Tab-separated table of C-alpha atoms in Angstrom:
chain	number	residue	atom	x	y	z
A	30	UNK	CA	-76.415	-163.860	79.044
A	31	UNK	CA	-79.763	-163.063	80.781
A	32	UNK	CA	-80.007	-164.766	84.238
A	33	UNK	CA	-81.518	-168.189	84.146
A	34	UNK	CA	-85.139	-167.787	86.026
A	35	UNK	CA	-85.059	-164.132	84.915
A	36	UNK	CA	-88.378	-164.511	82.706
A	37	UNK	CA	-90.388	-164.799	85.958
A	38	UNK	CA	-89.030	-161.919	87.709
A	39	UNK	CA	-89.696	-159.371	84.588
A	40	UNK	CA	-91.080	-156.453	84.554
A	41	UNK	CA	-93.915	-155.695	81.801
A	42	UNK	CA	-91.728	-153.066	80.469
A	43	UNK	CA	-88.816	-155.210	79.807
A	44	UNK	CA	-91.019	-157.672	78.361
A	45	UNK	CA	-92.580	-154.926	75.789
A	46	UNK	CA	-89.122	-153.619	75.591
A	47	UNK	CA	-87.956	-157.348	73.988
A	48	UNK	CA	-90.116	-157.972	72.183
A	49	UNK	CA	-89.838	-154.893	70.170
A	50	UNK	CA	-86.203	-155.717	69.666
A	51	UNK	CA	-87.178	-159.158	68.340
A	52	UNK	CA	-89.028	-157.540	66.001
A	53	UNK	CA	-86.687	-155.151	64.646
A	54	UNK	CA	-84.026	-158.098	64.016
A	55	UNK	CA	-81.517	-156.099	63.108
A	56	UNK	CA	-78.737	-158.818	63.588
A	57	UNK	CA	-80.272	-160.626	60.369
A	58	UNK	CA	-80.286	-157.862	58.224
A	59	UNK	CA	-76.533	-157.178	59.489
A	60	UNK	CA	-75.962	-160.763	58.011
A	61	UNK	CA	-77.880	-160.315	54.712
A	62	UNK	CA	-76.082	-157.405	53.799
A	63	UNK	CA	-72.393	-159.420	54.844
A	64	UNK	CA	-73.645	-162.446	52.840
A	65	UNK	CA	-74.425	-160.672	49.773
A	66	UNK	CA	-71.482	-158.783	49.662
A	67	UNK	CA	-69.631	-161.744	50.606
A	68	UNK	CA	-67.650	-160.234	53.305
A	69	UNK	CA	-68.459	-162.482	56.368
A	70	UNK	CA	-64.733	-163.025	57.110
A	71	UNK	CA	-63.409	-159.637	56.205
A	72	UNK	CA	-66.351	-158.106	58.836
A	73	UNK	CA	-65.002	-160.237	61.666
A	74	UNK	CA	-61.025	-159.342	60.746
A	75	UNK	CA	-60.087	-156.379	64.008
A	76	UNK	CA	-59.279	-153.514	62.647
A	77	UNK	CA	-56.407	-153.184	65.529
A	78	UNK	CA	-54.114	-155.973	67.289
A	79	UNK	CA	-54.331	-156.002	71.386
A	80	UNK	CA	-51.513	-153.893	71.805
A	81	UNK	CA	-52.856	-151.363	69.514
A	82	UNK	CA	-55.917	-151.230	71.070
A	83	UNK	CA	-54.624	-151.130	74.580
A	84	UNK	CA	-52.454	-147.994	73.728
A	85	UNK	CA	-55.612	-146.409	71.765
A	86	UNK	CA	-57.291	-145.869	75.466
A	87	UNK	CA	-56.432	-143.069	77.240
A	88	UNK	CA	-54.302	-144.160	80.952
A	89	UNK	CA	-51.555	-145.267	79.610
A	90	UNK	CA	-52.913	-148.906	79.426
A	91	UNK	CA	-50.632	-151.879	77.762
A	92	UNK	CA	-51.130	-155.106	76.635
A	93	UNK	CA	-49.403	-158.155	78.518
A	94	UNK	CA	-49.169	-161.175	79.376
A	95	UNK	CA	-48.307	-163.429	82.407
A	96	UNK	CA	-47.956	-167.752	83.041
A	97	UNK	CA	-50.035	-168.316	85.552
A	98	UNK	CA	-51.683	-172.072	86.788
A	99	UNK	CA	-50.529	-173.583	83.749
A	100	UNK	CA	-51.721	-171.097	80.890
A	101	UNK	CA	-50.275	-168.016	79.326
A	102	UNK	CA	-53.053	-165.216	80.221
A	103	UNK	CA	-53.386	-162.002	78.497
A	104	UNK	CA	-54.652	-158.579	80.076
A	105	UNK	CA	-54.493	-154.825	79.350
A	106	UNK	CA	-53.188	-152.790	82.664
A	107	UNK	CA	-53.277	-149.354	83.104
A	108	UNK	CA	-54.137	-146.316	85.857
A	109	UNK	CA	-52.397	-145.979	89.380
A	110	UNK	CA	-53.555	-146.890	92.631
A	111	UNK	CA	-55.813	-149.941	94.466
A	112	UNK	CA	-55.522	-153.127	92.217
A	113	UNK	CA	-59.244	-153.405	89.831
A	114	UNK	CA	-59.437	-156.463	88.035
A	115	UNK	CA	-62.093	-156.726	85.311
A	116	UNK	CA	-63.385	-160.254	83.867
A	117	UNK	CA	-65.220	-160.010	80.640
A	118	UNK	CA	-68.283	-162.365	79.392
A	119	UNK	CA	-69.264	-164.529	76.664
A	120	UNK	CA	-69.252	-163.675	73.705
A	121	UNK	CA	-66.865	-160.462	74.677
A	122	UNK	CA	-62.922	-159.895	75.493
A	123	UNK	CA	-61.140	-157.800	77.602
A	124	UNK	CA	-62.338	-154.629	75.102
A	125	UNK	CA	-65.592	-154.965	76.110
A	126	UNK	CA	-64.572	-152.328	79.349
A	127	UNK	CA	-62.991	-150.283	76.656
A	128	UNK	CA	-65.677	-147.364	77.629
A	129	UNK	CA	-64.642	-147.737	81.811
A	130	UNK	CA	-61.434	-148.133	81.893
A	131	UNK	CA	-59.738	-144.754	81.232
A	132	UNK	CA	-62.012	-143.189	83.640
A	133	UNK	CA	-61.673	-145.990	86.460
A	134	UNK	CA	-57.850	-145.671	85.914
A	135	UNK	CA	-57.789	-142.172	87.653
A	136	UNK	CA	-58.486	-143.584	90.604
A	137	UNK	CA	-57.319	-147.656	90.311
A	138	UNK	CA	-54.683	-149.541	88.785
A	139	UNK	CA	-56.949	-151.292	86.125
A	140	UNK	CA	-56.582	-154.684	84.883
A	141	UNK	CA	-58.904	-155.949	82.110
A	142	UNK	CA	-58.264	-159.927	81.689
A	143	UNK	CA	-59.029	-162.259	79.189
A	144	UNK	CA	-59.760	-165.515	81.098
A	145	UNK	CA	-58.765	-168.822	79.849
A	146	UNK	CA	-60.016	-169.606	76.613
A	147	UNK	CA	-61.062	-165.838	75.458
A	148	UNK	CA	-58.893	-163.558	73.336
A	149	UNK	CA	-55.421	-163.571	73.814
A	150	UNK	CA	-55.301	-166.342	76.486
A	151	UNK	CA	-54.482	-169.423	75.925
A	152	UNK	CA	-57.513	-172.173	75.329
A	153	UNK	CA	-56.355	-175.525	76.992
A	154	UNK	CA	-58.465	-178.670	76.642
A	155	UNK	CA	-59.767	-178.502	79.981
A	156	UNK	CA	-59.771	-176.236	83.223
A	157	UNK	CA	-62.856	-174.297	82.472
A	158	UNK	CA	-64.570	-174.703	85.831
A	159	UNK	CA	-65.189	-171.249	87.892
A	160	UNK	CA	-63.387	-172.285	90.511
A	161	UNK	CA	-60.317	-173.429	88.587
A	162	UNK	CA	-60.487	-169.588	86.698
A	163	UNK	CA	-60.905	-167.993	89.663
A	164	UNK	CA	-57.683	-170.020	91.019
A	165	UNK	CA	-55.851	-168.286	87.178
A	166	UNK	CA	-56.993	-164.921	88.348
A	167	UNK	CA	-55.860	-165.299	92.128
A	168	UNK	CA	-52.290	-166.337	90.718
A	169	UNK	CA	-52.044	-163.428	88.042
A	170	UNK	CA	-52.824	-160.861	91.458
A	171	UNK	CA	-50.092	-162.453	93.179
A	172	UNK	CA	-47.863	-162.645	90.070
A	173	UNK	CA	-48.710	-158.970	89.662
A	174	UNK	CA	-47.056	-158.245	93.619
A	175	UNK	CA	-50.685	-157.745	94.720
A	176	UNK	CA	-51.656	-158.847	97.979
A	177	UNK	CA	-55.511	-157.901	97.607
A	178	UNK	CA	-57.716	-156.713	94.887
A	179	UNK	CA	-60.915	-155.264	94.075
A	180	UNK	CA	-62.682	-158.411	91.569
A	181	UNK	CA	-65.063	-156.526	88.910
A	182	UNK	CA	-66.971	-159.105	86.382
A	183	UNK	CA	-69.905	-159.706	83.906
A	184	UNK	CA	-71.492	-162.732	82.834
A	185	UNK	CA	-69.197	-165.266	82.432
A	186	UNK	CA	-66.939	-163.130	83.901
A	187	UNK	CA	-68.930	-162.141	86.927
A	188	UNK	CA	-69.338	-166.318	88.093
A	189	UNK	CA	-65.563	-166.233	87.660
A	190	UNK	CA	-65.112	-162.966	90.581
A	191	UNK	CA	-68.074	-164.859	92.583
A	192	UNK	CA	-65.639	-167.924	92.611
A	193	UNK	CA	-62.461	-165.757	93.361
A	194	UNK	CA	-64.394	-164.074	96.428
A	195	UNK	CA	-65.632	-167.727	97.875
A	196	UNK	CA	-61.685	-169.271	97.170
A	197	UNK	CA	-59.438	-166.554	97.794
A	198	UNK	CA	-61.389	-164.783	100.642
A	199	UNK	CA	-57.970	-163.131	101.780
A	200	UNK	CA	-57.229	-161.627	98.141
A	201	UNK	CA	-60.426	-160.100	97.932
A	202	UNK	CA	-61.119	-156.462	98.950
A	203	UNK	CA	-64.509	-156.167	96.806
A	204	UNK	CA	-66.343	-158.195	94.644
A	205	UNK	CA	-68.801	-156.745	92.147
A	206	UNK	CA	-70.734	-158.937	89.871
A	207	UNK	CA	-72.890	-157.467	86.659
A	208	UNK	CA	-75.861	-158.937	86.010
A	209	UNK	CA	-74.880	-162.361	86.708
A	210	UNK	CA	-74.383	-164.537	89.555
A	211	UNK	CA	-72.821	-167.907	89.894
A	212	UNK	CA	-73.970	-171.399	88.607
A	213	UNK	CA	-76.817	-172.813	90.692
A	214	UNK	CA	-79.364	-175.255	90.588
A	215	UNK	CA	-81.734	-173.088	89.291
A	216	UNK	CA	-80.026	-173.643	85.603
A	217	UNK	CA	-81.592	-177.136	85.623
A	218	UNK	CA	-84.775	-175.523	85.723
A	219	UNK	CA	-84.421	-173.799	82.359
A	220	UNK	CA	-86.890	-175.043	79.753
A	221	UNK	CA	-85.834	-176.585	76.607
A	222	UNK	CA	-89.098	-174.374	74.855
A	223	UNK	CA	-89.551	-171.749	76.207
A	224	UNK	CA	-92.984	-170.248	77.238
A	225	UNK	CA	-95.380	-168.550	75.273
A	226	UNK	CA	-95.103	-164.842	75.437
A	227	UNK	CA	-91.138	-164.976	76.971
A	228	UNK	CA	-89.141	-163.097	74.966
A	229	UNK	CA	-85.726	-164.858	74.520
A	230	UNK	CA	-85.021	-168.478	74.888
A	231	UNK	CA	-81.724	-168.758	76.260
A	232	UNK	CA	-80.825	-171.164	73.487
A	233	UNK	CA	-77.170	-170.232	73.562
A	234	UNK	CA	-77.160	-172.833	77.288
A	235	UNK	CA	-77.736	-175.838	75.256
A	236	UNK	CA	-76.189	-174.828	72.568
A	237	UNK	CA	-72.848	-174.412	74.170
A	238	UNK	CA	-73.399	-177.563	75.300
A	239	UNK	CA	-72.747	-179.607	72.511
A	240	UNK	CA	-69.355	-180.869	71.391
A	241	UNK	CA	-67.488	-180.081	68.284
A	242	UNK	CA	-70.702	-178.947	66.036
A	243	UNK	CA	-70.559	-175.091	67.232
A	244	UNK	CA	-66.709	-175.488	66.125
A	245	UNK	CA	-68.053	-176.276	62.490
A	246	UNK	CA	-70.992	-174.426	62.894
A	247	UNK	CA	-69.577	-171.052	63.566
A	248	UNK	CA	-65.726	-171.342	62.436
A	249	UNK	CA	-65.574	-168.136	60.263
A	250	UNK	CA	-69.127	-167.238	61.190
A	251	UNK	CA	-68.925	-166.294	64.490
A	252	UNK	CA	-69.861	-162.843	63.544
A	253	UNK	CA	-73.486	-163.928	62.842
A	254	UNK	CA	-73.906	-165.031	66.330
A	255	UNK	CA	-72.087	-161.558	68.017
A	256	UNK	CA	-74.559	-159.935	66.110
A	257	UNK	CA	-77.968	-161.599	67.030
A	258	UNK	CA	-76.113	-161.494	70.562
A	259	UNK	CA	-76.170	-157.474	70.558
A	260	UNK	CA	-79.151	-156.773	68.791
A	261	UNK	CA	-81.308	-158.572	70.920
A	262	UNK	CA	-80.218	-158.153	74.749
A	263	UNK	CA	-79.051	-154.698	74.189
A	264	UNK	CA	-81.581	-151.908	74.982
A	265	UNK	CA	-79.316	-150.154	72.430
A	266	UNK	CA	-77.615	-152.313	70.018
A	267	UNK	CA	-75.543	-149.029	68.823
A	268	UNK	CA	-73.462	-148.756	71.946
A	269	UNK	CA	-71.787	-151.964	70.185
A	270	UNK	CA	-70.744	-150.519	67.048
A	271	UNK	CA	-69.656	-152.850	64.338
A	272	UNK	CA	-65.853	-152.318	64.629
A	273	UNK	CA	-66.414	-153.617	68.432
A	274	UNK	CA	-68.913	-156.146	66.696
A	275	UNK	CA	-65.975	-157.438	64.321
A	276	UNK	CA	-63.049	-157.518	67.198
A	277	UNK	CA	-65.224	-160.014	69.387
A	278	UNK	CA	-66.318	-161.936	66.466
A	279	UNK	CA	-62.563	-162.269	65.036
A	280	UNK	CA	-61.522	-163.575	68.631
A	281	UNK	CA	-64.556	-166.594	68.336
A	282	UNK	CA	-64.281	-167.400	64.880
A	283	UNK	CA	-61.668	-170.363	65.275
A	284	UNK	CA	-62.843	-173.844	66.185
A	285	UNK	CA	-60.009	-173.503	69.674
A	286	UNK	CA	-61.906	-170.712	70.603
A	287	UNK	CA	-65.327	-171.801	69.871
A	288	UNK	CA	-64.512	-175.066	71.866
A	289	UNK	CA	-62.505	-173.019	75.022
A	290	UNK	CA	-65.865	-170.749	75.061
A	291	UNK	CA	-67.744	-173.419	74.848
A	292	UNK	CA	-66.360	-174.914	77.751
A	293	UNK	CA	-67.474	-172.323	80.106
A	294	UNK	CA	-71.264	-173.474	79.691
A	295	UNK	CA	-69.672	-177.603	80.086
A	296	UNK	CA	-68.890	-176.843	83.611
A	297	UNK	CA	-71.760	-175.572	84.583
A	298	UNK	CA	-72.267	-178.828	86.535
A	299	UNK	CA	-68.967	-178.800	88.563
A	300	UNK	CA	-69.841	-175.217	89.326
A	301	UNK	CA	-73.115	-176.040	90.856
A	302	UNK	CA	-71.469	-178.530	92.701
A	303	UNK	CA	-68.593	-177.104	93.650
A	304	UNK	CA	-70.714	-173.444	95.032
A	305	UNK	CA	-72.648	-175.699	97.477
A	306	UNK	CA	-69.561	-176.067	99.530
A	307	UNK	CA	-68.824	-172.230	99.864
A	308	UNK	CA	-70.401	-170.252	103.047
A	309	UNK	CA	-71.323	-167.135	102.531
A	310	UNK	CA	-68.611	-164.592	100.810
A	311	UNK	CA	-67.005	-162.342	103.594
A	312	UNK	CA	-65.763	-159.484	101.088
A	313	UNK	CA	-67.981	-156.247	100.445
A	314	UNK	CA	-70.445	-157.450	97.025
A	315	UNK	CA	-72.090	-154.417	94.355
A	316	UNK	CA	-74.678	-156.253	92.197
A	317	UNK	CA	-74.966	-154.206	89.102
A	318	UNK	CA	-77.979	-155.498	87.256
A	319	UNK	CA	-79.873	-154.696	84.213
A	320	UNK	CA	-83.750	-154.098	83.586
A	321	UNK	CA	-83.968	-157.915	82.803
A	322	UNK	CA	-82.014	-159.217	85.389
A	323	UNK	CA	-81.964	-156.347	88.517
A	324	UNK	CA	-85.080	-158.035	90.347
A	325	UNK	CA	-83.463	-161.330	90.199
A	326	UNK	CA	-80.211	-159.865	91.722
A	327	UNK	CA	-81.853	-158.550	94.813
A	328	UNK	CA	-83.539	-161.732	95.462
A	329	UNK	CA	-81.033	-163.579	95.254
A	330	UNK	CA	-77.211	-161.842	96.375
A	331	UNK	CA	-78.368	-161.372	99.675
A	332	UNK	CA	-78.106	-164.765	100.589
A	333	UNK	CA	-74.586	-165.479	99.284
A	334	UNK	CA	-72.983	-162.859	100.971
A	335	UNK	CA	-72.948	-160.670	104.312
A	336	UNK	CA	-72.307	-157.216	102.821
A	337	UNK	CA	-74.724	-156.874	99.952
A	338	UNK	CA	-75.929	-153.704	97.983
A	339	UNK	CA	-77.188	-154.157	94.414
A	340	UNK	CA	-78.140	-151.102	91.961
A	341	UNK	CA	-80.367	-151.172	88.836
A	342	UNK	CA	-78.331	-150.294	85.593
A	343	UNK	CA	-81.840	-148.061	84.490
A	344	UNK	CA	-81.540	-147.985	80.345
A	345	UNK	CA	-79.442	-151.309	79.969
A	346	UNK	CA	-79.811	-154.337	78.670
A	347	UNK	CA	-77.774	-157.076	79.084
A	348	UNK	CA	-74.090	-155.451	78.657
A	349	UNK	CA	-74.431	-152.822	80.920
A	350	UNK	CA	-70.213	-151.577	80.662
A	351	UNK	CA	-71.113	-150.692	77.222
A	352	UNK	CA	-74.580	-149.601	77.289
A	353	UNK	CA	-74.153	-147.714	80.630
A	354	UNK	CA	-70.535	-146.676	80.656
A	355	UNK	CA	-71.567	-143.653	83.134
A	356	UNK	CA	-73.529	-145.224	85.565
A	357	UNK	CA	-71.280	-148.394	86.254
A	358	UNK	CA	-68.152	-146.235	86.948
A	359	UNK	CA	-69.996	-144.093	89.291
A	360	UNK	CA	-71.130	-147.148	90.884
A	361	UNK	CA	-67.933	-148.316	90.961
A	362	UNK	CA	-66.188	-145.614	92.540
A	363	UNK	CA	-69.350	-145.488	94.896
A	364	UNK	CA	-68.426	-148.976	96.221
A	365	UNK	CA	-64.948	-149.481	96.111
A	366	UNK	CA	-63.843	-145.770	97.541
């Protein structure tokens, strides 16, 4: 999920470097192939449960869950030491930090969440606000006998640790946000066509706007979109393979969890309203950002928070855990000590 406002701060290489991946399209022929052979729903079954997958990494992780702020949330724990909490994006689950975590869990006690509505957490009707998340994820630390943590997110994710750090200023230790900031007012300014020679429309905004038709759109499809997702804001579409490709599209395939991701993008309003009562966040903040979305970051972090240091992902696109698995943990155990 590219930045909103990222197109103007783009360098001509990332530009060149889109469109080249528009033109390779390799998400459609993905879909040919699946809708010739007829096996649209059989690509997006996992291969593995939670559990299975959990156990598969090395660190002795586990799959659990805990009732926290009214919903049942489910996260993958493993490692010894500090308290790391990692917040996956849209349209990912907690497996999308599959390639960091057994690494990071030498050093930190690692906890990879699904947040409401994603994966194996429950998808209420409502409560998909930042600042209502952030409140899920402050109550799962404390339910956890954690008095501070270190909050690690991307994309949807990322807005998520942004709203932890401005709420639960006492629980945070670090915040580190990839390639995404929080909701501002600068998402009003997106266009609804975008401009000649920009690379990728952020459609998806609008999109997950709308009630109930993505539910019938993409129930059983959902696959399609994880695809066209990968194969056009990764700088290498490989470092999702299609077994990762077919766990995230099995856990958005239902019409609940169409609608729960959905409403992530339906608060975007509340969220804008609700950062411009927060001062400026007091906890330590890493900005991890990608070719696209890097120049953007620099701008921009430095005026939400007082202790501010932001790093270029070089090689990334948009999901830089996957596509940069090296650099982010070294970053990581750069900031967080």
């Amino acid at each position: 999920m590219p930045r909103p406002g990222h197109d103007q701060d783009m360098t001509e290489n990332s530009r060149s470097f889109l469109n080249r991946r528009s033109m390779l399209t390799l998400g459609a022929g993905a879909a040919a192939a699946l809708v010739a052979s007829g096996g649209i729903a059989e690509a997006s079954r996992p291969s593995a449960s939670d559990a299975e997958l959990a156990r598969s990494l090395p660190g002795g992780f586990r799959s659990e869950y805990a009732q926290v702020n009214g919903v049942r949330l489910h996260y993958v724990a493993g490692g010894r030491g500090e308290p790391l909490i990692l917040l996956p994006g849209w349209p990912e689950t907690w497996w999308q930090y599959r390639k960091v975590m057994p690494e990071l869990a030498k050093r930190y006690r690692v906890i990879a969440v699904d947040l409401r509505g994603m994966g194996g957490s429950d998808k209420p009707q409502g409560g998909y606000d930042k600042k209502t998340m952030a409140r899920d994820i402050f109550e799962l630390v404390r339910a956890l006998g954690h008095r501070q943590a270190h909050i690690a997110g991307h994309d949807i994710g990322a807005m998520v640790a942004f709203a932890f750090a401005a709420n639960h200023a006492e629980a945070t230790k670090t915040v580190t946000l990839m390639d995404v900031s929080h909701p501002d007012e600068s998402l009003y300014q997106l266009p609804m066509l975008a401009p000649p020679g920009q690379p990728v429309n952020v459609w998806w905004f609008a999109f997950n706007q709308v009630a109930t038709l993505p539910e019938q759109l993409l129930a059983g499809r959902s696959r399609f979109l994880v695809d066209w997702m990968f194969d056009h804001l990764a700088a290498d579409p490989a470092s999702i393979g299609s077994r990762d490709r077919a766990i995230y599209a099995a856990a958005y395939d239902r019409p609940d969890a169409i609608r729960a991701g959905n409403g992530w993008y339906q608060a975007f309003g509340q969220d804008i309203e609700d950062q411009k009562a927060y001062g400026k966040i007091t906890a330590p903040m890493l900005g991890l950002g990608s070719e696209f979305n890097y120049d953007y970051l620099a701008a921009v972090l430095p005026s939400k928070a007082a202790d501010v240091r932001v790093r270029k992902v070089a090689g990334s696109g948009h999901f830089v855990a996957e596509e940069q698995p090296r650099t982010v943990v070294d970053e990581l155990r750069t900031f967080l000590g």
